[in-house]
XYZ file of C-alpha atoms in Angstrom:
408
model
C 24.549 -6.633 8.161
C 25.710 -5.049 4.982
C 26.111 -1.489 5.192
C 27.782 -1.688 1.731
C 28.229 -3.839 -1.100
C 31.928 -4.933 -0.004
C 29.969 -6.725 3.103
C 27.713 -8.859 0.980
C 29.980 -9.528 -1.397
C 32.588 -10.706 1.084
C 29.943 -13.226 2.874
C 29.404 -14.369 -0.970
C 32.253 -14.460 -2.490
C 34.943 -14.197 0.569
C 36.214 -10.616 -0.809
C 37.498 -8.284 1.904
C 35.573 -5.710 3.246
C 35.808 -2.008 2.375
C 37.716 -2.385 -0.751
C 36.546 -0.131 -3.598
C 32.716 -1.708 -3.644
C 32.106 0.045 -0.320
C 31.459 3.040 -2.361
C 27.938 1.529 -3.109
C 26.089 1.627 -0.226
C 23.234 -0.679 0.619
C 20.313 1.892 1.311
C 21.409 3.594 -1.896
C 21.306 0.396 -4.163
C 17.876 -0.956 -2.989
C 16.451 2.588 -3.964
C 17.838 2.179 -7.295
C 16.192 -1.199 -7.479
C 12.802 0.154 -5.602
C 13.065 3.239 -8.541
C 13.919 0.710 -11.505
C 10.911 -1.642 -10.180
C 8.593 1.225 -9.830
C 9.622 2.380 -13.719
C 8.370 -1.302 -14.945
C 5.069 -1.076 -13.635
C 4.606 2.552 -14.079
C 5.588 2.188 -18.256
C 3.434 -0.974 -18.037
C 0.496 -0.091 -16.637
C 0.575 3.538 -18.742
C 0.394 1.100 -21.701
C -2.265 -0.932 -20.869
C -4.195 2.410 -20.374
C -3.330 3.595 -23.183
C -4.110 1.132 -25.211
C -7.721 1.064 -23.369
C -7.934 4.119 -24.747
C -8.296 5.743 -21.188
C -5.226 8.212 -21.419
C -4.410 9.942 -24.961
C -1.254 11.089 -26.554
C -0.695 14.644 -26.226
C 0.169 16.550 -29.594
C 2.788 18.726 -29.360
C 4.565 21.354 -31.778
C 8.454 20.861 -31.851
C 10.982 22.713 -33.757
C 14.214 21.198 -34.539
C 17.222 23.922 -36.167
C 20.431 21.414 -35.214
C 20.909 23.281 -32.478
C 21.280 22.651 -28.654
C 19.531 24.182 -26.378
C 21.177 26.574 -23.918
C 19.799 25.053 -20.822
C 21.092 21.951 -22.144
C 24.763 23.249 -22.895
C 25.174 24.980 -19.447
C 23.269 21.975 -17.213
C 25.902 19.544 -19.140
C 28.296 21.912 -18.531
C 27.872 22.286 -14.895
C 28.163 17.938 -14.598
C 31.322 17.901 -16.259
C 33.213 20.359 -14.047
C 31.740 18.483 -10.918
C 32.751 15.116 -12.100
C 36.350 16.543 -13.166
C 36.745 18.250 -9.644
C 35.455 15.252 -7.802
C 37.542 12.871 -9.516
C 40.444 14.126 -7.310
C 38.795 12.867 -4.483
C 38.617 9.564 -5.554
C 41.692 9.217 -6.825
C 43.987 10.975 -3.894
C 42.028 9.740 -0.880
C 39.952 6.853 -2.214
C 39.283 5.546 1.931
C 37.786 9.135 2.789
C 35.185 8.610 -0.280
C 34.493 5.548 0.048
C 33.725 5.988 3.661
C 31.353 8.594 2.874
C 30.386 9.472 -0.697
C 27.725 11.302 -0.561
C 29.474 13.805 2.344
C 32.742 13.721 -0.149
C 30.249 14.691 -3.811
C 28.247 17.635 -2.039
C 30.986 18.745 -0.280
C 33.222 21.940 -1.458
C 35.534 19.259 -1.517
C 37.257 18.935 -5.368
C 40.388 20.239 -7.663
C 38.198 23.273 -9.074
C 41.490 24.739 -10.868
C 40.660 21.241 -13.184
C 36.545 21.425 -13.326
C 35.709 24.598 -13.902
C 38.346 25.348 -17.136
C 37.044 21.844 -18.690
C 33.510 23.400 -17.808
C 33.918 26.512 -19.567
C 35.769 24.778 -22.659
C 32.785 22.372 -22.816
C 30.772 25.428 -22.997
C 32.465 27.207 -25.536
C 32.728 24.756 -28.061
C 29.015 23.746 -28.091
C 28.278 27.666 -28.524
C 30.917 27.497 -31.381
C 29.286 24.521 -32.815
C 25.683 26.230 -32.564
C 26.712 29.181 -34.351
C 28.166 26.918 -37.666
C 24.620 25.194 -37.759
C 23.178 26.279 -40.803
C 20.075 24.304 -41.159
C 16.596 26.308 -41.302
C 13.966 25.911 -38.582
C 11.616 22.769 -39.304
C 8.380 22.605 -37.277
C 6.596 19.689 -37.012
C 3.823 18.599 -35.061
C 4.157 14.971 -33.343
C 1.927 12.855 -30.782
C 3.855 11.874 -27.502
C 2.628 9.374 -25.466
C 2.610 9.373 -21.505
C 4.521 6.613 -21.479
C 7.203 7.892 -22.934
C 7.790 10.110 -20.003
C 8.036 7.042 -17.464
C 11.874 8.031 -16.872
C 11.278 11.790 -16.031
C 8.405 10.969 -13.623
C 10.562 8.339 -11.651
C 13.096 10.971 -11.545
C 10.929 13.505 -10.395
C 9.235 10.814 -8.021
C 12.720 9.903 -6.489
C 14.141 12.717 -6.163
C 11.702 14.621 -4.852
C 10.791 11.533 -2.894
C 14.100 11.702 -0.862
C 14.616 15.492 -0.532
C 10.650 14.982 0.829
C 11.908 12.491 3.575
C 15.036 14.060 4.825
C 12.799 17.509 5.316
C 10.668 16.146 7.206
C 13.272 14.065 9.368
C 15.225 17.221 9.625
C 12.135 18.537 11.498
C 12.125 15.942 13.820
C 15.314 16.651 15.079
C 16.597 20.287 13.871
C 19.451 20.183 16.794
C 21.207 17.647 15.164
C 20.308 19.298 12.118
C 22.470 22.357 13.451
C 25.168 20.296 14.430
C 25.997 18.932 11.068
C 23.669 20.146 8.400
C 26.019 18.492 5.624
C 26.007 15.376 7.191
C 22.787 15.221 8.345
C 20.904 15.980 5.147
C 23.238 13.898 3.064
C 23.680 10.799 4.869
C 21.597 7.314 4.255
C 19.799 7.115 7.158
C 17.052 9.703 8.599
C 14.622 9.184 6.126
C 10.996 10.130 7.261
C 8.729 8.324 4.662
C 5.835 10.209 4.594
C 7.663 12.761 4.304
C 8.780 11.806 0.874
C 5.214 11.068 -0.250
C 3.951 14.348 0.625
C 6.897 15.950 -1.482
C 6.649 13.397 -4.076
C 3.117 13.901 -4.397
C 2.767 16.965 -5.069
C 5.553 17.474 -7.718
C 4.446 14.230 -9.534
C 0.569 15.676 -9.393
C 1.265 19.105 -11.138
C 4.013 17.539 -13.621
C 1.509 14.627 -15.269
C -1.248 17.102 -15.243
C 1.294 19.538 -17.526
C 2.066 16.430 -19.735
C -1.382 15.721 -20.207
C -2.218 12.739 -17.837
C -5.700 12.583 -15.522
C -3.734 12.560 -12.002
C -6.512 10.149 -10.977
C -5.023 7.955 -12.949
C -1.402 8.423 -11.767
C -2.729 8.399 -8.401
C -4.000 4.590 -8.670
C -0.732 3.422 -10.488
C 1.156 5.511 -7.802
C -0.887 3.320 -5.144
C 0.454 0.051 -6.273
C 3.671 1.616 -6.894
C 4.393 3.105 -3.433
C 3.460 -0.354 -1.467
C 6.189 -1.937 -4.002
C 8.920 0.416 -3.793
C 8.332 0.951 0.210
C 8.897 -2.707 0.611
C 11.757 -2.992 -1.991
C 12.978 0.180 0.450
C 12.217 -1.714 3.791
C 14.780 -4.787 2.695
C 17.490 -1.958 2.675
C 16.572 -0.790 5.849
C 17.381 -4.317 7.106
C 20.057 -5.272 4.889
C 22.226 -1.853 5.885
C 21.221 -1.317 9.572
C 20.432 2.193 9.294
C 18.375 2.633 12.439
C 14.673 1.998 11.238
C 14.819 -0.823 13.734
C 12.111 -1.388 16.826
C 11.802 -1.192 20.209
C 14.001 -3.911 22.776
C 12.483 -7.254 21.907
C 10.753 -9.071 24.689
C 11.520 -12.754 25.424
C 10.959 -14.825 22.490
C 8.038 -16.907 23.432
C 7.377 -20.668 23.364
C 4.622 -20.835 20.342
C 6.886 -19.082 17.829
C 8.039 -21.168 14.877
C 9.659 -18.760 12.978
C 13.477 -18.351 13.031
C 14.621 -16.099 16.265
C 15.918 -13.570 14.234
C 12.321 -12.578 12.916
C 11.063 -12.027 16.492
C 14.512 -10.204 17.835
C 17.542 -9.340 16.038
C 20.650 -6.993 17.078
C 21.995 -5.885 13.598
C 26.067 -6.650 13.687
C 27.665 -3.854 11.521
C 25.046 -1.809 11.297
C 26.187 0.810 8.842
C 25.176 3.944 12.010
C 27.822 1.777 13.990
C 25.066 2.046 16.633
C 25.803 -0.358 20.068
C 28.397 -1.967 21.590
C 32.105 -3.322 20.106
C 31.671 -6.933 18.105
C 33.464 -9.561 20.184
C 35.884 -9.561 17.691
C 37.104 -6.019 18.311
C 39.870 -4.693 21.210
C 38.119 -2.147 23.344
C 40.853 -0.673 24.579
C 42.607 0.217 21.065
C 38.872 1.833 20.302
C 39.022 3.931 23.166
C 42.420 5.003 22.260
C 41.732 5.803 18.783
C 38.304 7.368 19.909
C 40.499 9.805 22.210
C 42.993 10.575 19.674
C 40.338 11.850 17.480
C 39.673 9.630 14.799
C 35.893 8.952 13.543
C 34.132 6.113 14.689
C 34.403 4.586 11.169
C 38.434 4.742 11.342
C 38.498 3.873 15.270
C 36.841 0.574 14.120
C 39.481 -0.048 11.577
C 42.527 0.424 13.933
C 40.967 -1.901 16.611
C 38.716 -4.105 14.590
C 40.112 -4.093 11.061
C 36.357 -3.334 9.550
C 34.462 0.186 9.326
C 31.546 -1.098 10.503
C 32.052 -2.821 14.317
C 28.791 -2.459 16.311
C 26.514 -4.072 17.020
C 22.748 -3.359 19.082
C 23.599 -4.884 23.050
C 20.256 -5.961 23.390
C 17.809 -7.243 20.077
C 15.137 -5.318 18.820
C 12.244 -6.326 16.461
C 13.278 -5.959 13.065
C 10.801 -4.139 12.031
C 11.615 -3.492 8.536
C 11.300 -7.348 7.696
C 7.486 -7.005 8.555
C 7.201 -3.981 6.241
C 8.811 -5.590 3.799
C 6.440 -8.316 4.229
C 3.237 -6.132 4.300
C 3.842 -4.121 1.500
C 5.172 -7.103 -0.794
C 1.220 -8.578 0.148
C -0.618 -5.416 -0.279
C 1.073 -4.556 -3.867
C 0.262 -8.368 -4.525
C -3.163 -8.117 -4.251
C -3.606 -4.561 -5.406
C -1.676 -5.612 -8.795
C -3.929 -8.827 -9.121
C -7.143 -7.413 -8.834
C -6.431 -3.788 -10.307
C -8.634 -4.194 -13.356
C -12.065 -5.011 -10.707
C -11.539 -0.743 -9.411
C -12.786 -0.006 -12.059
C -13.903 3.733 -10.923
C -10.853 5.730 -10.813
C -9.449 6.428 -7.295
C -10.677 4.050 -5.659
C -7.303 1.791 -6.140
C -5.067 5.235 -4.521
C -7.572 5.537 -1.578
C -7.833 2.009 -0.716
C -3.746 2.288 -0.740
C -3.902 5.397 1.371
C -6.296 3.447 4.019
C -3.842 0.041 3.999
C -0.510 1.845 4.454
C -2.518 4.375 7.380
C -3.150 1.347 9.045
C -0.055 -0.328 9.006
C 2.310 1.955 9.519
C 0.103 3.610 12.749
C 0.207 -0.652 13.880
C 4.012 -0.831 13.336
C 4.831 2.817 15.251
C 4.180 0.715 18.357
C 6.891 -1.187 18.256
C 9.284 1.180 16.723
C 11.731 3.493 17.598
C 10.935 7.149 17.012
C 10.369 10.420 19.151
C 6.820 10.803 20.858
C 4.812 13.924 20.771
C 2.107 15.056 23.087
C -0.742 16.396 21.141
C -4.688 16.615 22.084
C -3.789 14.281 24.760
C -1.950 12.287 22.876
C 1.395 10.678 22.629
C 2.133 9.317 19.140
C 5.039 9.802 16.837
C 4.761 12.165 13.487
C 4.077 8.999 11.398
C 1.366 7.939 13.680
C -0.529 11.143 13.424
C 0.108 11.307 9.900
C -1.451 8.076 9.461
C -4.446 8.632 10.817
C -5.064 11.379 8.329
C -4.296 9.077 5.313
C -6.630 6.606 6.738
C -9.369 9.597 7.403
C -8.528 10.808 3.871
C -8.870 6.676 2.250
C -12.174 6.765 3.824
C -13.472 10.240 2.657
C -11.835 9.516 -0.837
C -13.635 6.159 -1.525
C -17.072 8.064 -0.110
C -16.745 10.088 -2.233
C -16.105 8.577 -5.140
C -18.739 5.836 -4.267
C -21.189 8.721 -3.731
C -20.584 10.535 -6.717
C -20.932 7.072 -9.118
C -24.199 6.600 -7.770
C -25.190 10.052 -8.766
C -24.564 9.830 -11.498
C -26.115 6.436 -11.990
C -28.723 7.993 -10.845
């Protein structure tokens, strides 16, 4: 597995592992490829509406006097003393980073005696520079296409997309929760997806209705979007190890003619160091270091010489392969025949109905907490999905329904 760059990179190239690449973590790079993939088709397909004339540009009044804006000033401000105060992290104790940035950047960790002075200089002089600006107010009125805000709706999209997913995971488990909120909320793995759809939804809905764009239309480009990204998503699932695995494989049977690892698969260096030691590792210098207090990551290194040193005892179905898989085919044929839904909708609920059914199929073989509800024992995703697939259905009715009427 590859819980970081520094692990593929080392199978490639022969590099050692955890050197200053380990910073970029696996999970976190394929969501920066899922976001940047999503951005192509989302500016693409905007395009091709609007240059079918289906979505407009939306005029808008602007009024430019050489000045920044406050809210600019301040936000910029507020970045710079961060990355000043966090920069002492990385330079002083570049292994307690790099073991876990995103613990180390929301932290109250930082030299603050460095940040906030550069902050309030930054400040200052941009207030200084606004007040020598002598040029009059010019208002002019200018048409912005949609497309033009493709970077501030992925934006919106991922980040409310992930705060979305680790809500919802944080209610599947609010002990743990307790126990560590910092960790918990800012680590890599615990992501509940539909979870982040909800969220994502619902911010993305209200802000392309403000900039002037039907959400029905978002909603079908969001369709094909979602299967891509969730499969782009799944790969780092696998690639990292971070616990979205299945259930204990059963034996392999005799008319499978895939490789063995697609039926069963027990994720070496996993990057939750979930399992047992690698054969490569000394037990008994773990245990030591384990009862001397040091982390799990830092026990590995003492007895193992790697951060990550565990691997599952017994294989499990990698799961995130087939979902990778699914949603690769699903955005496939979705993207080829997009132009035949030709009522609006259709495309979003026939997405909603696909990724009901297989993610409700793949809970069976995954590992995830069980609740007992109207005689049932499914996990959240399961009962979520059968509301997106009861929603699909209901949405396509209706929109079916509602043609014919006016056909009619």
């Amino acid at each position: 597995m590859y819980p970081d760059l520094s692990y593929l990179f080392h199978d490639i190239f022969g590099t050692n592992v955890d050197n200053w690449t380990s910073i970029f973590k696996m999970f976190g790079f394929m969501l920066v490829i899922a976001l940047v993939a999503c951005g192509y088709l989302l500016k693409s397909e905007l395009v091709r509406l609007e240059r079918e004339g289906k979505i407009l540009p939306k005029q808008v009044t602007m009024t430019e006097n050489g000045k920044l804006p406050l809210t600019d000033i301040l936000t910029n401000a507020f970045f710079l003393c961060v990355l000043i105060a966090k920069a002492a992290i990385i330079l002083n104790d570049f292994a307690h980073f790099s073991a876990n940035p995103a613990g180390a950047i929301f932290s109250g960790e930082g030299n603050w005696l460095a940040g906030i002075p550069a902050g309030l200089l930054f400040t200052v002089y941009h207030l200084w520079k606004n007040s020598q600006a002598k040029d009059k107010p010019v208002t002019i009125t200018v048409p912005v296409y949609p497309s033009s805000k493709t970077n501030d709706i992925i934006i919106l999209a991922g980040l409310s997309g992930v705060l979305g997913s680790k809500l919802f995971s944080v209610l599947e488990d609010i002990p743990a929760f307790l126990q560590d909120p910092v960790g918990a909320f800012f680590s890599g793995s615990g992501l509940n997806v539909y979870g982040g759809l909800i969220v994502a939804f619902i911010v993305v809905y209200w802000y392309v209705n403000k900039i002037g764009i039907r959400p029905i239309f978002m909603m079908d480009i969001s369709g094909m979007g979602i299967l891509l990204g969730y499969a782009i998503g799944r790969i780092g699932c696998q690639l990292s190890g971070d616990g979205d695995w299945g259930i204990v494989a059963s034996p392999i049977p005799e008319w499978w003619m895939l490789p063995d690892w697609l039926w069963s698969y027990n994720y070496p260096s996993n990057v939750n160091n979930d399992g047992v030691l690698l054969a490569t590792c000394d037990p008994q210098s773990y245990q030591q270091a384990i009862l001397s207090g040091l982390s799990t990551e830092n026990s590995c290194v003492q007895s193992c010489g790697i951060r990550y040193c565990h691997q599952l005892g017994q294989g499990v179905y990698p799961t995130p392969i087939y979902e990778t898989a699914f949603g690769l085919l699903a955005f496939g044929l979705m993207y080829l025949k997009r132009k035949s839904f030709t009522i609006p909708g259709t495309m979003f609920f026939t997405y909603m109905i696909l990724n009901g059914a297989e993610r409700f199929a793949i809970e069976i073989i995954r590992v995830n907490e069980k609740y007992s509800l109207f005689g049932l024992n499914w996990s959240q995703a399961q009962y979520i999905s059968v509301l997106f697939v009861l929603t699909g259905a209901l949405g396509l009715v209706y929109l079916l329904r509602k043609k014919r009427t006016v056909a009619d």
